[in-house]
């Protein structure tokens, strides 16, 4: 049970990570947001069977992981949460697409190639989104969205949903802890208690959310979520954006792995 | 300064489930006064504070801050004047860092970021948790959370400070610090507590609540020594005023007692 509680508490890991002070963290939120958007667009734009040309795009998450000094395992674990979803989406490909490739004497099913390409694309996009939050933080992200003139209501919705998830999780953690302390011999929660636990959870989170909201109103909250000013965009921030965008453009226009391959084979010849 | 006066007239409140939590309360609190509100568990103290802050609206009667009635329309004004520390600090802290939490109020008033920073650091310093400013609130201990919650209200620099059990769950040193802090605050204070020694120390005036009604109000030094009244309201005469448990000698209270009692052997 303590494992569940621990992992629930870890939901705020991304917030904790976002508070680091590496070079990446210091880059302006807007630039990181734009970089991520361009990255996502490029990743998604590759065709169904183009696994090879996707490979250079791994460079971006690897670089961010390294420069921002982020722990790889916990973040990839979170990406794995969506793996079942990805498999659900992609699994029909090998079932219906029976055509095959011949690659150096090996037969490869086109369906499986498409499946892996979907798998890689989803993995990359989800990772990129996680990295954005882990290096910028939800508040920074919200500020960036507001700079892009996204309506206040949407941004607020996003932020409060994010906050509410952790309120919900904490309430779950407390209920489970209270339960497990008085049911020491059990693994998990007994079926008989599910109903009342779930009911409790809904009522308590409602109540809690209500009180949190009241506390916010008492401190002058009127619908605008102020996260403090942001420094101006510096040349270095722009350079960061420009650097990555040109890299993504190159990977899109030229097939780098093929290029390197032909270069190598050229040398060998 | 009449705008710091707080007046409650014929206040009634019934919870949606039919529970009568506040029943016909009237009192007036003047500028600079420090008033303790005491009563047993479930007496209706927290409910009363919620009514003062305009979190709940009375079924009958009214709350007046200065010359302004507490209604939905005047809430922004009321909330700039009154700052409230909740009974459960978890309800109050929701940002990712203590700093952001304390800055939440001032930022809502659109202050310059420099001024916000000043206020936040000052508030954190007053409650003595400057070193915790970058920590996540949900990872703090109970007492640290309470200190953070108090700071988050102080940073708004309210005229009237409303506190629901400010010293509950604090260690003796932190309790002393909070008490010292409340003492140094020169504006109006309304404090509910079960810590009667603190009420005796801090509040000139006390309102005793029993089952949603005012059982007594008056000078703290008169009310808290009234053993009969205290007992009937589910309370006790504070330790500081009881006979010494070791030698049974009556301790001296602020005002002089009968001559014979005062002499020490
Ligand atoms: N949301 C609610 N719905 C219905 N009844 C409530 C609600 N909140 C409180 N009450 C009831 O109102 C009464 C007064 O509650 P209140 O929280 O004001 O007590 P209190 O004096 O603050 O007690 P404590 O010293 O334990 O904090 C209690 O009998 C309680 O059961
Ligand atoms: Mg209470």
Coordinates of C-alpha atoms and ligand atoms in Angstrom, one line a residue:
Chain A
X1 CA 0.0 0.0 0.0
X2 CA 2.8 2.4 0.8
X3 CA 3.9 1.9 -2.8
X4 CA 0.7 3.3 -4.1
X5 CA 0.9 6.2 -1.6
X6 CA 4.5 6.9 -2.7
X7 CA 3.7 7.0 -6.3
X8 CA 0.7 9.2 -5.8
X9 CA 2.9 11.7 -4.0
X10 CA 5.3 11.5 -6.8
X11 CA 2.8 13.1 -9.1
X12 CA 4.3 16.3 -8.1
X13 CA 7.7 15.2 -9.3
X14 CA 7.4 17.3 -12.4
X15 CA 6.8 20.3 -10.3
X16 CA 9.9 19.6 -8.2
X17 CA 12.0 19.1 -11.3
X18 CA 10.7 22.3 -12.8
X19 CA 12.3 24.2 -9.9
X20 CA 15.9 23.3 -10.9
X21 CA 18.1 26.0 -12.2
X22 CA 20.0 24.6 -15.2
X23 CA 20.6 26.3 -18.4
X24 CA 17.5 24.7 -20.0
X25 CA 15.3 25.8 -17.0
X26 CA 16.4 29.4 -17.4
X27 CA 15.4 29.6 -21.0
X28 CA 12.3 31.6 -21.5
X29 CA 9.1 29.5 -21.3
X30 CA 7.7 30.8 -24.5
X31 CA 10.7 29.7 -26.5
X32 CA 10.6 26.2 -24.9
X33 CA 6.9 26.0 -25.7
X34 CA 7.5 27.0 -29.3
X35 CA 10.4 24.6 -29.7
X36 CA 8.2 21.8 -28.4
X37 CA 5.4 22.7 -30.7
X38 CA 7.7 22.7 -33.7
X39 CA 9.2 19.4 -32.6
X40 CA 5.8 17.8 -32.2
X41 CA 4.8 19.0 -35.7
X42 CA 7.9 17.6 -37.3
X43 CA 7.6 14.2 -35.5
X44 CA 4.0 13.8 -36.5
X45 CA 4.7 14.9 -40.1
X46 CA 6.8 11.9 -41.0
X47 CA 5.0 9.2 -43.1
X48 CA 3.7 5.9 -41.8
X49 CA 6.7 3.8 -42.9
X50 CA 9.6 6.3 -42.4
X51 CA 11.2 4.9 -39.3
X52 CA 14.7 5.7 -40.4
X53 CA 14.2 9.4 -40.8
X54 CA 12.7 9.6 -37.3
X55 CA 15.9 8.5 -35.6
X56 CA 17.7 12.0 -35.6
X57 CA 14.8 13.4 -33.7
X58 CA 15.8 11.3 -30.6
X59 CA 18.6 13.8 -30.4
X60 CA 16.3 16.5 -28.9
X61 CA 15.0 14.6 -25.8
X62 CA 18.4 13.2 -25.2
X63 CA 20.0 16.6 -25.2
X64 CA 17.3 18.1 -23.0
X65 CA 17.6 15.2 -20.5
X66 CA 21.3 15.8 -20.3
X67 CA 21.4 19.6 -20.2
X68 CA 18.5 19.9 -17.7
X69 CA 20.0 17.2 -15.6
X70 CA 16.7 15.3 -15.4
X71 CA 16.4 11.8 -14.1
X72 CA 15.6 9.6 -17.0
X73 CA 13.9 6.7 -15.3
X74 CA 10.9 8.4 -13.5
X75 CA 10.1 10.4 -16.6
X76 CA 10.2 7.4 -19.0
X77 CA 8.1 5.5 -16.5
X78 CA 5.4 8.2 -16.8
X79 CA 5.7 7.9 -20.6
X80 CA 5.1 4.2 -20.2
X81 CA 1.7 5.0 -18.6
X82 CA 0.4 5.9 -22.0
X83 CA 2.0 2.8 -23.7
X84 CA -1.2 0.7 -23.5
X85 CA -3.0 3.5 -25.3
X86 CA -0.4 3.6 -28.0
X87 CA -0.5 -0.1 -28.5
X88 CA -4.3 0.1 -28.7
X89 CA -4.0 2.6 -31.5
X90 CA -1.2 1.0 -33.4
X91 CA -2.0 -2.7 -33.1
X92 CA -4.4 -2.9 -35.9
X93 CA -1.7 -2.1 -38.4
X94 CA 0.1 -5.5 -38.3
X95 CA -3.3 -7.2 -38.4
X96 CA -4.6 -5.5 -41.5
X97 CA -1.5 -4.4 -43.4
X98 CA 0.0 -7.7 -44.7
X99 CA 2.2 -6.3 -47.4
X100 CA 5.9 -6.9 -46.9
X101 CA 9.3 -5.2 -47.5
X102 CA 12.4 -6.9 -48.5
X103 CA 15.4 -5.4 -46.8
X104 CA 18.7 -7.1 -47.5
X105 CA 17.1 -10.6 -47.8
X106 CA 14.9 -10.2 -44.7
X107 CA 11.2 -9.9 -45.1
X108 CA 9.6 -7.3 -43.0
X109 CA 5.9 -6.8 -42.6
X110 CA 4.8 -3.3 -43.5
X111 CA 2.2 -3.5 -40.8
X112 CA 4.8 -3.9 -38.1
X113 CA 6.9 -1.1 -39.5
X114 CA 3.9 1.2 -39.3
X115 CA 3.2 0.0 -35.8
X116 CA 6.7 0.8 -34.6
X117 CA 6.6 4.1 -36.3
X118 CA 3.4 5.0 -34.4
X119 CA 5.0 3.7 -31.2
X120 CA 8.1 5.8 -31.6
X121 CA 6.2 8.9 -32.6
X122 CA 3.9 8.7 -29.6
X123 CA 6.8 8.0 -27.3
X124 CA 8.7 11.0 -28.6
X125 CA 5.7 13.4 -28.4
X126 CA 4.8 12.3 -24.9
X127 CA 8.4 12.6 -23.8
X128 CA 8.7 16.0 -25.3
X129 CA 5.6 17.2 -23.5
X130 CA 6.8 15.8 -20.2
X131 CA 10.2 17.5 -20.7
X132 CA 8.5 20.7 -21.4
X133 CA 6.6 20.6 -18.1
X134 CA 9.6 19.3 -16.2
X135 CA 11.8 22.2 -17.4
X136 CA 9.2 24.9 -17.4
X137 CA 6.6 24.1 -14.8
X138 CA 2.9 24.5 -15.2
X139 CA 2.9 28.1 -14.1
X140 CA 5.6 29.0 -16.6
X141 CA 3.8 27.2 -19.3
X142 CA 0.6 29.1 -18.4
X143 CA 2.5 32.4 -18.6
X144 CA 3.8 31.4 -22.1
X145 CA 0.3 30.4 -23.3
X146 CA -1.0 33.8 -22.1
X147 CA 1.8 35.5 -24.1
X148 CA 0.5 33.7 -27.1
X149 CA -2.9 35.3 -26.4
X150 CA -4.6 32.1 -25.6
X151 CA -7.8 33.1 -23.9
X152 CA -7.6 33.4 -20.1
X153 CA -10.4 30.9 -19.5
X154 CA -8.6 28.1 -21.2
X155 CA -5.3 28.7 -19.5
X156 CA -7.1 28.9 -16.1
X157 CA -8.9 25.7 -16.9
X158 CA -5.6 23.9 -17.6
X159 CA -4.0 25.2 -14.5
X160 CA -6.8 24.4 -12.1
X161 CA -7.3 20.9 -13.6
X162 CA -3.6 20.3 -13.0
X163 CA -3.9 21.5 -9.4
X164 CA -7.1 19.6 -8.9
X165 CA -5.4 16.3 -9.9
X166 CA -3.0 16.7 -7.1
X167 CA -5.7 17.6 -4.6
X168 CA -7.5 14.4 -5.7
X169 CA -4.4 12.4 -5.4
X170 CA -3.6 13.6 -1.9
X171 CA -7.1 12.8 -0.8
X172 CA -6.7 9.3 -2.3
X173 CA -3.4 8.9 -0.5
X174 CA -5.0 9.9 2.9
X175 CA -8.0 7.6 2.5
X176 CA -5.8 4.7 1.5
X177 CA -3.4 5.3 4.4
X178 CA -6.3 5.5 6.9
X179 CA -7.7 2.3 5.4
X180 CA -4.4 0.3 5.4
X181 CA -3.6 1.3 9.0
X182 CA -6.7 -0.4 10.2
X183 CA -6.6 -3.3 7.8
X184 CA -3.0 -4.4 8.1
X185 CA -3.5 -8.0 6.9
X186 CA -5.0 -7.0 3.6
X187 CA -3.4 -6.6 0.2
X188 CA -5.2 -3.7 -1.5
X189 CA -8.7 -2.6 -0.6
X190 CA -11.3 -5.2 0.0
X191 CA -14.2 -5.3 -2.5
X192 CA -16.8 -4.5 0.2
X193 CA -15.1 -1.2 1.0
X194 CA -14.8 0.0 -2.7
X195 CA -18.2 1.6 -2.8
X196 CA -17.9 3.6 0.4
X197 CA -14.3 4.6 -0.4
X198 CA -15.2 5.9 -3.8
X199 CA -18.1 7.8 -2.4
X200 CA -16.0 9.2 0.3
X201 CA -13.4 10.2 -2.2
X202 CA -15.8 12.1 -4.4
X203 CA -17.4 13.9 -1.4
X204 CA -14.1 14.7 0.2
X205 CA -12.4 16.0 -2.9
X206 CA -15.5 18.1 -3.6
X207 CA -15.4 19.5 -0.2
X208 CA -11.7 20.1 -0.3
X209 CA -11.8 21.7 -3.7
X210 CA -14.5 24.0 -2.4
X211 CA -12.5 25.1 0.6
X212 CA -9.3 25.6 -1.5
X213 CA -11.4 27.8 -3.8
X214 CA -12.7 29.7 -0.9
X215 CA -9.2 30.3 0.5
X216 CA -8.2 31.5 -3.0
X217 CA -11.1 34.0 -3.1
X218 CA -10.2 35.2 0.4
X219 CA -6.9 36.2 -1.0
X220 CA -8.3 38.2 -3.8
X221 CA -8.6 35.6 -6.5
X222 CA -10.9 36.9 -9.2
X223 CA -10.3 34.6 -12.1
X224 CA -6.9 35.8 -13.2
X225 CA -4.1 33.4 -12.1
X226 CA -1.1 35.6 -11.6
X227 CA 2.2 33.8 -11.5
X228 CA 4.5 36.7 -11.3
X229 CA 6.3 38.6 -14.1
X230 CA 8.6 37.0 -16.6
X231 CA 11.9 38.3 -17.7
X232 CA 12.2 39.7 -21.1
X233 CA 13.2 37.4 -24.0
X234 CA 16.9 37.5 -24.4
X235 CA 19.0 36.9 -27.5
X236 CA 20.1 33.6 -26.1
X237 CA 16.5 32.4 -25.8
X238 CA 15.8 33.2 -29.4
X239 CA 19.1 31.4 -30.4
X240 CA 17.8 28.3 -28.6
X241 CA 14.6 28.4 -30.5
X242 CA 16.3 29.1 -33.8
X243 CA 18.9 26.4 -33.2
X244 CA 16.4 23.6 -32.6
X245 CA 14.0 24.8 -35.4
X246 CA 16.7 24.7 -38.0
X247 CA 17.8 21.2 -36.7
X248 CA 14.3 19.9 -37.0
X249 CA 13.9 21.5 -40.5
X250 CA 17.1 19.7 -41.6
X251 CA 15.9 16.4 -40.3
X252 CA 12.7 17.0 -42.2
X253 CA 14.2 18.0 -45.5
X254 CA 17.2 15.7 -45.6
X255 CA 17.2 12.0 -44.6
X256 CA 20.2 12.3 -42.3
X257 CA 20.6 8.6 -41.5
X258 CA 20.7 7.8 -45.2
X259 CA 23.1 10.7 -45.8
X260 CA 25.4 9.4 -43.1
X261 CA 25.0 5.9 -44.4
X262 CA 25.9 6.8 -47.9
X263 CA 28.8 8.9 -46.6
X264 CA 30.1 5.9 -44.7
X265 CA 29.6 3.5 -47.6
X266 CA 31.3 6.1 -49.9
X267 CA 34.3 6.1 -47.6
X268 CA 34.4 2.3 -47.5
X269 CA 34.3 2.1 -51.3
Chain B
X1 CA -10.7 54.9 12.4
X2 CA -14.2 53.6 12.0
X3 CA -13.5 51.5 9.0
X4 CA -11.8 48.9 11.1
X5 CA -14.9 48.4 13.2
X6 CA -16.6 45.1 12.8
X7 CA -20.2 44.7 13.8
X8 CA -22.4 41.6 13.9
X9 CA -26.2 42.0 14.3
X10 CA -28.7 39.3 15.0
X11 CA -26.7 36.7 13.0
X12 CA -28.3 33.4 12.2
X13 CA -26.9 30.6 10.1
X14 CA -28.4 27.2 9.3
X15 CA -26.4 24.7 7.3
X16 CA -28.1 23.3 4.2
X17 CA -28.7 20.0 6.1
X18 CA -30.8 21.9 8.7
X19 CA -28.1 22.2 11.4
X20 CA -28.5 25.5 13.3
X21 CA -24.8 26.5 13.7
X22 CA -25.2 30.2 14.6
X23 CA -28.1 31.5 16.4
X24 CA -28.8 35.1 17.1
X25 CA -25.4 36.5 17.7
X26 CA -24.6 40.2 18.1
X27 CA -21.4 41.9 19.1
X28 CA -19.1 44.7 18.0
X29 CA -15.4 44.7 17.7
X30 CA -13.5 48.0 17.6
X31 CA -10.3 49.2 16.0
X32 CA -7.2 47.7 17.5
X33 CA -9.0 45.4 19.8
X34 CA -8.0 41.8 20.2
X35 CA -10.9 39.5 20.8
X36 CA -10.9 35.8 21.6
X37 CA -13.7 33.6 20.6
X38 CA -13.9 30.4 22.7
X39 CA -16.2 27.5 22.9
X40 CA -16.3 23.7 22.9
X41 CA -15.9 21.6 19.7
X42 CA -18.8 22.2 17.4
X43 CA -19.9 25.3 19.2
X44 CA -19.9 27.2 15.9
X45 CA -16.7 29.2 16.0
X46 CA -15.4 28.3 12.6
X47 CA -18.9 28.9 11.1
X48 CA -19.0 32.4 12.7
X49 CA -15.6 33.3 11.1
X50 CA -16.8 32.0 7.7
X51 CA -19.8 34.4 8.1
X52 CA -17.5 37.3 9.0
X53 CA -15.4 36.7 5.9
X54 CA -18.3 36.3 3.5
X55 CA -17.5 32.7 2.7
X56 CA -20.9 31.9 4.0
X57 CA -23.8 34.3 4.0
X58 CA -26.2 34.5 7.0
X59 CA -29.8 33.4 6.8
X60 CA -30.8 36.4 8.8
X61 CA -28.9 39.3 10.3
X62 CA -25.9 41.1 9.0
X63 CA -22.1 41.6 9.3
X64 CA -20.8 45.1 8.9
X65 CA -17.1 46.0 8.3
X66 CA -16.5 49.7 8.9
X67 CA -19.6 51.1 7.2
X68 CA -19.9 48.3 4.6
X69 CA -22.3 45.4 4.8
X70 CA -20.9 42.1 3.8
X71 CA -22.7 41.1 0.6
X72 CA -21.6 39.4 -2.6
X73 CA -21.0 42.9 -4.1
X74 CA -18.8 44.2 -1.4
X75 CA -16.7 41.0 -1.1
X76 CA -13.6 42.4 -2.9
X77 CA -13.5 45.3 -0.5
X78 CA -14.1 43.1 2.6
X79 CA -11.4 40.7 1.6
X80 CA -8.8 43.4 1.2
X81 CA -9.6 44.5 4.8
X82 CA -9.9 41.1 6.4
X83 CA -7.3 38.3 6.2
X84 CA -8.2 34.9 7.5
X85 CA -6.0 31.9 8.5
X86 CA -8.0 28.7 8.1
X87 CA -8.2 26.0 10.7
X88 CA -6.7 23.4 8.4
X89 CA -3.6 24.9 6.6
X90 CA -3.9 22.3 3.8
X91 CA -7.0 24.2 2.6
X92 CA -5.0 27.3 2.2
X93 CA -1.8 26.1 0.6
X94 CA -2.1 24.9 -3.0
X95 CA 0.8 26.4 -5.0
X96 CA 3.9 24.5 -5.8
X97 CA 6.2 26.4 -3.5
X98 CA 5.8 28.2 -0.2
X99 CA 7.1 31.4 -1.9
X100 CA 4.4 31.3 -4.6
X101 CA 1.8 30.5 -2.1
X102 CA 2.6 33.5 0.1
X103 CA 2.9 35.6 -3.1
X104 CA -0.5 34.5 -4.3
X105 CA -2.5 37.2 -2.5
X106 CA -0.3 40.2 -3.3
X107 CA -0.1 39.1 -7.0
X108 CA -3.8 39.1 -7.1
X109 CA -3.7 42.8 -6.1
X110 CA -1.5 43.4 -9.1
X111 CA 1.5 44.7 -7.1
X112 CA 4.9 45.1 -8.7
X113 CA 6.9 41.9 -8.6
X114 CA 9.5 43.8 -6.6
X115 CA 7.0 44.8 -4.0
X116 CA 5.5 41.2 -4.0
X117 CA 9.0 39.9 -3.2
X118 CA 9.5 42.3 -0.4
X119 CA 6.2 41.4 1.2
X120 CA 6.7 37.7 0.8
X121 CA 10.2 37.7 2.3
X122 CA 9.0 40.0 5.1
X123 CA 6.0 37.7 5.9
X124 CA 8.1 34.6 5.8
X125 CA 10.7 36.2 8.1
X126 CA 8.1 37.2 10.6
X127 CA 6.8 33.7 11.0
X128 CA 10.4 32.4 10.9
X129 CA 10.3 30.1 7.9
X130 CA 12.4 32.0 5.5
X131 CA 14.5 28.9 5.0
X132 CA 11.5 27.0 3.7
X133 CA 10.6 29.3 0.9
X134 CA 11.5 27.0 -2.0
X135 CA 9.9 23.9 -0.5
X136 CA 6.6 22.4 -1.6
X137 CA 3.9 23.2 0.9
X138 CA 2.5 19.6 1.0
X139 CA 5.9 18.3 2.2
X140 CA 6.1 20.5 5.3
X141 CA 5.3 19.4 8.8
X142 CA 2.0 20.4 10.4
X143 CA 3.5 23.4 12.3
X144 CA 5.5 24.6 9.3
X145 CA 2.4 24.5 7.2
X146 CA 0.6 26.6 9.7
X147 CA 3.4 29.1 9.8
X148 CA 3.2 29.2 6.0
X149 CA -0.5 29.7 6.1
X150 CA -0.1 32.6 8.5
X151 CA 2.5 34.2 6.3
X152 CA 0.3 33.9 3.2
X153 CA -2.2 36.1 5.0
X154 CA 0.3 38.5 6.5
X155 CA 1.7 39.2 3.0
X156 CA -1.6 40.8 2.2
X157 CA -1.3 43.2 5.0
X158 CA -4.9 43.1 6.2
X159 CA -6.4 45.6 8.6
X160 CA -8.2 42.9 10.5
X161 CA -6.7 39.5 11.1
X162 CA -9.0 36.6 11.6
X163 CA -7.5 33.4 12.8
X164 CA -9.0 30.0 13.4
X165 CA -6.9 28.2 16.1
X166 CA -3.6 29.7 15.1
X167 CA -1.5 27.8 17.7
X168 CA -3.0 24.4 17.3
X169 CA -0.3 21.9 16.5
X170 CA 2.6 24.1 17.1
X171 CA 5.6 23.3 19.3
X172 CA 6.1 25.5 22.4
X173 CA 8.7 27.7 20.7
X174 CA 6.6 28.2 17.6
X175 CA 3.6 28.8 19.7
X176 CA 5.5 31.5 21.6
X177 CA 6.6 33.0 18.3
X178 CA 3.1 33.1 16.8
X179 CA 1.8 34.6 20.1
X180 CA 4.5 37.2 20.0
X181 CA 3.7 37.9 16.4
X182 CA 0.0 38.4 17.2
X183 CA 0.9 40.6 20.1
X184 CA 3.0 42.9 17.9
X185 CA 0.2 43.2 15.3
X186 CA -1.4 46.5 16.1
X187 CA -4.6 46.1 14.1
X188 CA -7.8 44.3 15.0
X189 CA -7.4 40.6 15.8
X190 CA -10.1 38.0 16.1
X191 CA -8.8 34.7 17.3
X192 CA -10.6 31.5 18.0
X193 CA -8.8 28.9 20.1
X194 CA -8.9 26.1 22.6
X195 CA -5.6 27.4 23.9
X196 CA -7.1 29.4 26.7
X197 CA -3.7 30.4 28.1
X198 CA -3.0 32.1 24.8
X199 CA -6.4 33.8 24.8
X200 CA -5.7 35.0 28.3
X201 CA -2.4 36.4 27.2
X202 CA -3.4 38.0 23.9
X203 CA -7.0 39.1 24.1
X204 CA -8.5 41.8 26.2
X205 CA -12.0 40.7 25.4
X206 CA -13.5 37.3 25.1
X207 CA -16.7 36.0 23.6
X208 CA -17.9 32.6 24.8
X209 CA -20.0 30.6 22.4
X210 CA -22.2 27.7 23.4
X211 CA -24.3 25.7 20.8
X212 CA -24.2 28.6 18.4
X213 CA -25.2 31.2 20.9
X214 CA -23.2 33.8 22.8
X215 CA -23.1 32.5 26.4
X216 CA -21.0 35.4 27.7
X217 CA -18.8 38.3 26.5
X218 CA -16.7 40.7 28.4
X219 CA -13.2 41.2 29.7
X220 CA -11.0 38.2 29.4
X221 CA -9.7 38.5 32.9
X222 CA -13.3 38.3 34.2
X223 CA -14.6 35.6 32.0
X224 CA -11.8 33.1 32.1
X225 CA -11.7 32.9 35.9
X226 CA -15.4 32.3 36.1
X227 CA -15.2 28.5 36.7
X228 CA -18.9 28.0 36.6
X229 CA -19.4 29.6 33.3
X230 CA -16.4 27.9 31.8
X231 CA -17.6 24.5 33.0
X232 CA -21.1 24.9 31.6
X233 CA -19.6 25.8 28.2
X234 CA -17.4 22.7 28.1
X235 CA -14.3 24.7 28.9
X236 CA -11.8 25.0 31.8
X237 CA -10.2 27.8 33.7
X238 CA -6.7 28.2 32.0
X239 CA -3.8 26.5 33.7
X240 CA -2.1 29.8 34.4
X241 CA -5.1 30.8 36.5
X242 CA -5.5 27.5 38.4
X243 CA -4.0 26.7 41.7
X244 CA -0.5 25.5 41.5
X245 CA -0.7 21.7 41.1
X246 CA 2.3 21.0 43.3
X247 CA 1.8 23.2 46.4
X248 CA -1.9 24.2 45.9
X249 CA -1.1 27.9 46.1
X250 CA -3.3 30.3 44.2
X251 CA -1.3 32.1 41.6
X252 CA -1.5 35.9 41.3
X253 CA -3.6 37.3 38.5
X254 CA -3.2 40.7 36.9
X255 CA -5.7 42.4 39.2
X256 CA -4.9 42.1 43.0
X257 CA -6.9 39.5 44.9
X258 CA -7.8 39.4 48.6
X259 CA -4.8 40.3 50.6
X260 CA -4.4 36.9 52.5
X261 CA -4.3 34.9 49.3
X262 CA -1.4 36.8 47.8
X263 CA 1.2 36.1 50.4
X264 CA 3.7 33.4 49.7
X265 CA 5.0 31.3 52.6
Ligands
LIG1 N1 -20.6 21.8 6.1 C1 -21.4 21.5 7.2 N2 -22.6 21.0 7.0 C2 -23.4 20.8 8.1 N3 -23.1 21.1 9.4 C3 -21.9 21.6 9.6 C4 -21.0 21.8 8.6 N4 -19.8 22.3 9.1 C5 -20.0 22.3 10.4 N5 -21.3 21.9 10.7 C6 -21.8 21.8 12.1 O1 -21.9 23.1 12.6 C7 -21.5 23.1 14.0 C8 -20.4 24.2 14.2 O2 -19.3 23.8 13.5 P1 -18.0 24.6 13.6 O3 -17.0 24.1 12.6 O4 -18.3 26.1 13.5 O5 -17.5 24.3 15.1 P2 -16.2 24.9 15.8 O6 -16.7 25.7 17.0 O7 -15.3 25.5 14.9 O8 -15.6 23.5 16.4 P3 -14.0 23.2 16.6 O9 -13.6 23.7 17.9 O10 -14.0 21.7 16.7 O11 -13.3 23.7 15.4 C9 -21.1 21.7 14.3 O12 -22.1 21.1 15.1 C10 -20.9 21.0 13.0 O13 -21.4 19.7 13.1
LIG2 MG1 -13.4 25.2 14.2

